Amino acid sequence: MTLGTNVMKNETILKVEHLSMRFGGLMAIDDFSFDAKRGDITALIGPNGAGKTTVFNCITGFYKPTMGMITLTQRDGDQYLLERLRDFEITKVAKVSRTFQNIRLFSGLTVLENLLVAQHNALMKASGYTVLGLLGLPAYTKASAAAIDKAKYWLDKANLTERADDPAGDLPYGAQRRLEIARAMCTGPELLCLDEPAAGLNPRESAALNTLLHSIRDDGASILLIEHDMSVVMEISDHVVVLEYGQKISDGTPDHVKNDPKVIAAYLGVEDDEVEQIEEQLDEGRI
Amino acid sequence: MAQSPATENSGLMAQAVKEALVAAAISFGLFVLYVGIETYQDINNALVWRTRWGLLAIFVVIAAVSRFVVVGFIKPHLDKRKRDKAKAGIPEVSDGKTFFQRNFLKLALVGLLIYPPLSVMLAGTQGSLKYVDNFGIQILIYVMLAWGLNIVVGLAGLLDLGYVAFYAVGAYSYALLSQQFGLSFWVLLPLSGILAAFWGIILGFPVLRLRGDYLAIVTLAFGEIIRLVLINWTDVTRGTFGISGIPKASFFGIWSFDVGADNNFTKAWGLSMSSAYYKIFLFYLILALCMLTAYVTIKLRRMPIGRAWEALREDEIACRSLGINTVTTKLTAFAIGAMIGGFAGAFFATRQGFVSPESFVFLESAVILAIVVLGGMGSLTGIAIAAIVMVGGTEVLREMEFLKHVFGPDFTPELYRMLLFGLAMVVVMVFKPRGFVGSREPTAFLKERKAVSGSFTKEGHG
Amino acid sequence: MEYFVQQLINGLTLGSIYGLIAIGYTMVYGIIGMINFAHGDIFMLGAFAALIVFLILTSFFAGIPVALALLVMLIIAMLMTSLWNWTIERVAYRPLRGSFRLAPLITAIGMSIVLSNFIQVTQGPRNKPIPSLVTDVYHFGNITISLKQIIIIAVTAVLLTIFWYVVNKTPLGRAQRATEQDRKMAALLGVDVDRTISITFIMGAALAAVAGTMYLMYYGVATFNDGFIPGVKAFTAAVLGGIGSLPGAVLGGLLIGLIESLWSAYFTIAYKDVATFALLAFVLIFKPTGILGRPEVEKV
Ligand SMILES: Nc1ncnc2c1ncn2[C@@H]1O[C@H](COP(=O)(O)OP(=O)(O)O)[C@@H](O)[C@H]1O
Ligand SMILES: [Mg+2]
């Protein structure tokens, strides 16, 4: 690794400070802080209802946090306070894009069209906000060819080239997950937030997903990932943050986190014998 | 399937008879007061009543017989066909398109272009009026309006129940500005469209964050507000009397269609005096406007803004996550739809020479929306077909003089126009909920352009 | 002040009628999420049924007591509209349940066109006036209250109480609320969903018939297109109050009745409907789900 990328790697891309989110009487996120480093895959884990999706919604502007500051630092040093931006600006200006826990594709559009919609802002500019495009100027023709090339690139990465002209709603589940990620990548993000991308996938689809995530990281985007499946988390993430009842209980490398007794108690604390089982496995070094 | 065909059949017949009797009983209940009894005013203007048992009997018998036929014959037939199809296991694919299917659009355009001369040839100059004006222009106005509304409802998925407001803005803009300032049609046509778009933005801006049915009722309310203002702001709009004597459009400023003018079109060409030439000119004018609408729609669908509209219809939240400003995207759909309505309104005003609030009631919005949905949301061809069937079909009723011979001289087929229109809306929807053309054409493709089945497309929630 | 109280009473009367119709909209919307555009015309059918029954009654039993006549009119009108709404739901809405969202809206608009034109064709397009049924008026100082107004307000209050009881305290009401929340789950738990929806339509229609009868008694006239304006107003009331909410529908109805009568009294009568619709737009802009509507949670 060159020195340059090392410097980049140690730079913070996302800094979440004292984030709180209240729904009526429920404190879904309570004074939560963490950093994500550029070029890393950062995983956010925690039991169901811990508030992971809520953190994502605050970062990506779908919820307005009750308190806290979310700072995004771009490659060129520009900084944005995400809680002050409107949801679409977070993608458009701050270059953060996301996927959803319940897949949200444009099911009546084709796979290719889904990827073109994601390039809306770039194409909009190239088409002179539609006016110049209507006149058929070459600048727009070139831009739309480039957009198709970009779509093709991500189709290839997501292994969806064969299905490019089929409606997105017609794809099998695993392919829909990959398409949603490819679509998010077509917005050209610096930070990609994935909400349980491996949920419901079979092992083969899971493996295809891992390949896709690695190639995204190698491409230069940083990843923030919510995941349930411990094996996925441990395998691919560089940094893990654990959330329980809206509060951070652990933060560090996968090795550090999986040996943290608080995590074992909280994350698996439902049944005692299960914890014991895990501890046994830990001792044997199987996880 | 153990039963022999004979017993199965007699069982079916018994069931059909039973259901027919039930239908007879229900229809008796439904119609006994409204059909069986007639209320009318006597010589003293007092309301009195008399019975109409004969007519009631006809209603009941028709209900019973239709139910019998449906249960006894049509349904088994349909079931059998479905079963056979399932057994054959071959989905209906029509890959071998006929010449007609492949060139449908071109043929339709050629047909429309030669339609006026053809009517003149077949029905004479005066006789062609009916075909060119009542059918041709009337249907094309609805095609244009429905294509305009299609951008809002069919593409962007925003339910607008007050579309007729923009039609009214266009019509009154032309009527008032041409009378006040003597501006020509060719100046006011674009101006009317721009004014309508402006109103689209004014009305749209505060309400576009409403979702689904809330948006529907607010647009309905705005439509009514605009109509009520037209009725009550008598100093400017002359209220229910309307504005008459609206100038005709000229032939691009070269020839006039005013009878007294020096450069009168018929005089210049040495033709006999007839309003038919003006109507033919108007026919080509509205055809051109429709083509412009279609061109713009097709072009826009392939541009980022058009894709964003359709994406909005599919999933608004996903749109926002992709950095699309949904407010401006919705507003452009609203404004462009309104602008097309405004163009159509200006055309309507010059064609009628008269506008009044009567022409811009909610029913018009409902009819336009019905055409969009019956045609198949988003499909220009389907919508055009729906306009022809629904508007043309009801116009035909006006022409059915022979029915007077069947039902007696008091019979006015026109009365049944809207009744049948409403029934057709119900029947088409029940049998084809996705409209005539349910599939959608993708706007871009890598290898082959495959139509997207209607079962995947969504209808929007805002 | 007296003038104001007078207008208040007039407004409450009108608002009661709107409220009764609005309940039908709100219940159907609550249970199947559909705007039943034909509901205003069901109200009109109710008024016509009452009118025809009135004519028959007075020609056969000239001296019939007014209270009895009203009762018979009410009952037959309720039966009529119930049968109509039940049939319409079966024929035009049920086949489309669960399909494309706009399809039932279009059939409902179609049904609305059918019903008003059906009455126009069978009963003629002219106004149908009947002699005044109830003529007593009471004076309190300068304030005049007619017996008609008292009947309307009282009937509305009684019906609403019964209705509230049915929806909140009976197994039928429970089935309705269950169907409203989750149709599939309700069906799995043994609720007869089809029947529950049918009953909802019947209940809405019966209330519309009451409104229709009251309307006929109050104004003494009915026409085939009487369904539209009160229908749209009642729908507006339902949305204003928060569609899906029963108290909201009544509240919205009363509010619109009050605005109409007060606006007509203090400003120009010409713009009273503009005031109503403007209020609707205004309320929705600041509270997008109506006054008593639950705020829509955008689950992401
Ligand atoms: N829009 C909302 N309104 C009210 N409560 C919410 C909302 N969104 C999430 N919650 C609550 O916040 C808590 C955290 O939910 P969530 O972030 O989805 O958890 P996770 O993704 O970790 O499973 C849950 O108790 C959930 O019910
Ligand atoms: Mg979650």
mmCIF file of N, CA, C and O in Angstrom, chain A residues 64-105:
data_model
loop_
_atom_site.group_PDB
_atom_site.id
_atom_site.type_symbol
_atom_site.label_atom_id
_atom_site.label_comp_id
_atom_site.label_asym_id
_atom_site.label_seq_id
_atom_site.Cartn_x
_atom_site.Cartn_y
_atom_site.Cartn_z
ATOM 1 N N LYS A 64 -35.119 13.830 10.787
ATOM 2 C CA LYS A 64 -34.355 14.955 11.289
ATOM 3 C C LYS A 64 -33.963 14.612 12.724
ATOM 4 O O LYS A 64 -34.821 14.461 13.586
ATOM 5 N N PRO A 65 -32.677 14.477 13.040
ATOM 6 C CA PRO A 65 -32.306 14.058 14.397
ATOM 7 C C PRO A 65 -32.750 15.084 15.431
ATOM 8 O O PRO A 65 -32.767 16.281 15.159
ATOM 9 N N THR A 66 -33.106 14.580 16.623
ATOM 10 C CA THR A 66 -33.494 15.479 17.699
ATOM 11 C C THR A 66 -32.287 16.295 18.157
ATOM 12 O O THR A 66 -32.405 17.459 18.500
ATOM 13 N N MET A 67 -31.130 15.646 18.139
ATOM 14 C CA MET A 67 -29.917 16.320 18.567
ATOM 15 C C MET A 67 -28.738 15.683 17.854
ATOM 16 O O MET A 67 -28.828 14.565 17.368
ATOM 17 N N GLY A 68 -27.604 16.398 17.834
ATOM 18 C CA GLY A 68 -26.391 15.776 17.332
ATOM 19 C C GLY A 68 -25.902 16.395 16.044
ATOM 20 O O GLY A 68 -26.579 17.209 15.428
ATOM 21 N N MET A 69 -24.710 16.000 15.674
ATOM 22 C CA MET A 69 -24.066 16.578 14.518
ATOM 23 C C MET A 69 -23.511 15.444 13.670
ATOM 24 O O MET A 69 -22.894 14.514 14.192
ATOM 25 N N ILE A 70 -23.735 15.499 12.370
ATOM 26 C CA ILE A 70 -23.214 14.475 11.473
ATOM 27 C C ILE A 70 -22.374 15.190 10.421
ATOM 28 O O ILE A 70 -22.900 15.965 9.630
ATOM 29 N N THR A 71 -21.077 14.945 10.441
ATOM 30 C CA THR A 71 -20.183 15.663 9.532
ATOM 31 C C THR A 71 -19.647 14.708 8.490
ATOM 32 O O THR A 71 -19.121 13.647 8.821
ATOM 33 N N LEU A 72 -19.747 15.093 7.247
ATOM 34 C CA LEU A 72 -19.185 14.288 6.185
ATOM 35 C C LEU A 72 -18.038 15.052 5.537
ATOM 36 O O LEU A 72 -18.185 16.226 5.207
ATOM 37 N N THR A 73 -16.892 14.399 5.408
ATOM 38 C CA THR A 73 -15.745 15.052 4.782
ATOM 39 C C THR A 73 -15.468 14.388 3.451
ATOM 40 O O THR A 73 -15.239 13.179 3.397
ATOM 41 N N GLN A 74 -15.507 15.168 2.396
ATOM 42 C CA GLN A 74 -15.275 14.590 1.079
ATOM 43 C C GLN A 74 -13.794 14.491 0.783
ATOM 44 O O GLN A 74 -12.956 15.061 1.484
ATOM 45 N N ARG A 75 -13.489 13.769 -0.286
ATOM 46 C CA ARG A 75 -12.109 13.521 -0.659
ATOM 47 C C ARG A 75 -11.329 14.822 -0.818
ATOM 48 O O ARG A 75 -10.187 14.935 -0.407
ATOM 49 N N ASP A 76 -11.960 15.822 -1.403
ATOM 50 C CA ASP A 76 -11.253 17.078 -1.654
ATOM 51 C C ASP A 76 -11.287 18.016 -0.448
ATOM 52 O O ASP A 76 -10.907 19.179 -0.547
ATOM 53 N N GLY A 77 -11.770 17.500 0.688
ATOM 54 C CA GLY A 77 -11.710 18.294 1.903
ATOM 55 C C GLY A 77 -12.984 19.071 2.226
ATOM 56 O O GLY A 77 -13.114 19.606 3.313
ATOM 57 N N ASP A 78 -13.935 19.123 1.283
ATOM 58 C CA ASP A 78 -15.195 19.812 1.570
ATOM 59 C C ASP A 78 -15.945 19.090 2.678
ATOM 60 O O ASP A 78 -15.996 17.862 2.690
ATOM 61 N N GLN A 79 -16.510 19.890 3.576
ATOM 62 C CA GLN A 79 -17.247 19.268 4.675
ATOM 63 C C GLN A 79 -18.717 19.664 4.628
ATOM 64 O O GLN A 79 -19.055 20.796 4.276
ATOM 65 N N TYR A 80 -19.571 18.731 4.987
ATOM 66 C CA TYR A 80 -21.011 19.007 5.020
ATOM 67 C C TYR A 80 -21.596 18.555 6.347
ATOM 68 O O TYR A 80 -21.240 17.484 6.848
ATOM 69 N N LEU A 81 -22.484 19.361 6.891
ATOM 70 C CA LEU A 81 -23.235 18.938 8.075
ATOM 71 C C LEU A 81 -24.536 18.319 7.572
ATOM 72 O O LEU A 81 -25.451 19.024 7.133
ATOM 73 N N LEU A 82 -24.602 16.999 7.620
ATOM 74 C CA LEU A 82 -25.713 16.324 6.945
ATOM 75 C C LEU A 82 -27.064 16.660 7.556
ATOM 76 O O LEU A 82 -28.065 16.698 6.855
ATOM 77 N N GLU A 83 -27.103 16.898 8.893
ATOM 78 C CA GLU A 83 -28.413 17.129 9.495
ATOM 79 C C GLU A 83 -29.025 18.444 9.023
ATOM 80 O O GLU A 83 -30.190 18.700 9.247
ATOM 81 N N ARG A 84 -28.200 19.263 8.336
ATOM 82 C CA ARG A 84 -28.749 20.533 7.854
ATOM 83 C C ARG A 84 -29.193 20.445 6.400
ATOM 84 O O ARG A 84 -29.779 21.375 5.878
ATOM 85 N N LEU A 85 -28.875 19.352 5.724
ATOM 86 C CA LEU A 85 -29.231 19.227 4.307
ATOM 87 C C LEU A 85 -30.575 18.527 4.166
ATOM 88 O O LEU A 85 -30.984 17.755 5.030
ATOM 89 N N ARG A 86 -31.262 18.799 3.062
ATOM 90 C CA ARG A 86 -32.488 18.056 2.783
ATOM 91 C C ARG A 86 -32.115 16.689 2.225
ATOM 92 O O ARG A 86 -31.014 16.504 1.690
ATOM 93 N N ASP A 87 -33.052 15.729 2.316
ATOM 94 C CA ASP A 87 -32.684 14.348 1.996
ATOM 95 C C ASP A 87 -32.043 14.180 0.623
ATOM 96 O O ASP A 87 -31.020 13.534 0.483
ATOM 97 N N PHE A 88 -32.634 14.833 -0.413
ATOM 98 C CA PHE A 88 -32.057 14.591 -1.738
ATOM 99 C C PHE A 88 -30.703 15.274 -1.892
ATOM 100 O O PHE A 88 -29.850 14.816 -2.643
ATOM 101 N N GLU A 89 -30.482 16.350 -1.122
ATOM 102 C CA GLU A 89 -29.193 17.042 -1.217
ATOM 103 C C GLU A 89 -28.073 16.194 -0.641
ATOM 104 O O GLU A 89 -26.921 16.319 -1.039
ATOM 105 N N ILE A 90 -28.426 15.343 0.326
ATOM 106 C CA ILE A 90 -27.398 14.511 0.944
ATOM 107 C C ILE A 90 -26.774 13.593 -0.108
ATOM 108 O O ILE A 90 -25.570 13.369 -0.121
ATOM 109 N N THR A 91 -27.601 13.109 -1.027
ATOM 110 C CA THR A 91 -27.059 12.306 -2.116
ATOM 111 C C THR A 91 -26.419 13.184 -3.177
ATOM 112 O O THR A 91 -25.319 12.915 -3.659
ATOM 113 N N LYS A 92 -27.129 14.261 -3.513
ATOM 114 C CA LYS A 92 -26.715 15.075 -4.644
ATOM 115 C C LYS A 92 -25.436 15.856 -4.336
ATOM 116 O O LYS A 92 -24.510 15.873 -5.138
ATOM 117 N N VAL A 93 -25.382 16.484 -3.174
ATOM 118 C CA VAL A 93 -24.273 17.376 -2.856
ATOM 119 C C VAL A 93 -23.215 16.679 -2.008
ATOM 120 O O VAL A 93 -22.027 16.728 -2.315
ATOM 121 N N ALA A 94 -23.703 16.008 -0.938
ATOM 122 C CA ALA A 94 -22.729 15.436 -0.005
ATOM 123 C C ALA A 94 -22.211 14.080 -0.470
ATOM 124 O O ALA A 94 -21.241 13.563 0.062
ATOM 125 N N LYS A 95 -22.870 13.513 -1.462
ATOM 126 C CA LYS A 95 -22.442 12.248 -2.056
ATOM 127 C C LYS A 95 -22.476 11.073 -1.075
ATOM 128 O O LYS A 95 -21.497 10.341 -0.910
ATOM 129 N N VAL A 96 -23.610 10.951 -0.407
ATOM 130 C CA VAL A 96 -23.857 9.779 0.422
ATOM 131 C C VAL A 96 -25.048 9.082 -0.207
ATOM 132 O O VAL A 96 -26.053 9.730 -0.473
ATOM 133 N N SER A 97 -24.967 7.787 -0.481
ATOM 134 C CA SER A 97 -26.169 7.141 -0.998
ATOM 135 C C SER A 97 -26.458 5.903 -0.172
ATOM 136 O O SER A 97 -25.633 5.473 0.639
ATOM 137 N N ARG A 98 -27.640 5.363 -0.334
ATOM 138 C CA ARG A 98 -28.049 4.310 0.581
ATOM 139 C C ARG A 98 -28.924 3.270 -0.112
ATOM 140 O O ARG A 98 -29.443 3.493 -1.199
ATOM 141 N N THR A 99 -29.087 2.146 0.567
ATOM 142 C CA THR A 99 -30.113 1.179 0.182
ATOM 143 C C THR A 99 -31.049 1.018 1.380
ATOM 144 O O THR A 99 -30.802 1.568 2.437
ATOM 145 N N PHE A 100 -32.119 0.249 1.175
ATOM 146 C CA PHE A 100 -33.137 0.148 2.209
ATOM 147 C C PHE A 100 -33.256 -1.282 2.730
ATOM 148 O O PHE A 100 -33.001 -2.243 2.013
ATOM 149 N N GLN A 101 -33.684 -1.346 3.995
ATOM 150 C CA GLN A 101 -33.868 -2.673 4.587
ATOM 151 C C GLN A 101 -34.913 -3.470 3.797
ATOM 152 O O GLN A 101 -34.729 -4.638 3.505
ATOM 153 N N ASN A 102 -36.024 -2.811 3.479
ATOM 154 C CA ASN A 102 -36.993 -3.417 2.564
ATOM 155 C C ASN A 102 -36.717 -2.834 1.196
ATOM 156 O O ASN A 102 -36.888 -1.643 0.986
ATOM 157 N N ILE A 103 -36.293 -3.684 0.286
ATOM 158 C CA ILE A 103 -35.811 -3.223 -1.011
ATOM 159 C C ILE A 103 -36.787 -2.235 -1.636
ATOM 160 O O ILE A 103 -37.989 -2.450 -1.643
ATOM 161 N N ARG A 104 -36.248 -1.145 -2.137
ATOM 162 C CA ARG A 104 -37.077 -0.149 -2.821
ATOM 163 C C ARG A 104 -36.547 0.062 -4.229
ATOM 164 O O ARG A 104 -35.758 0.968 -4.464
ATOM 165 N N LEU A 105 -36.997 -0.781 -5.137
ATOM 166 C CA LEU A 105 -36.608 -0.604 -6.538
ATOM 167 C C LEU A 105 -37.759 0.047 -7.276
ATOM 168 O O LEU A 105 -38.874 0.101 -6.786
#
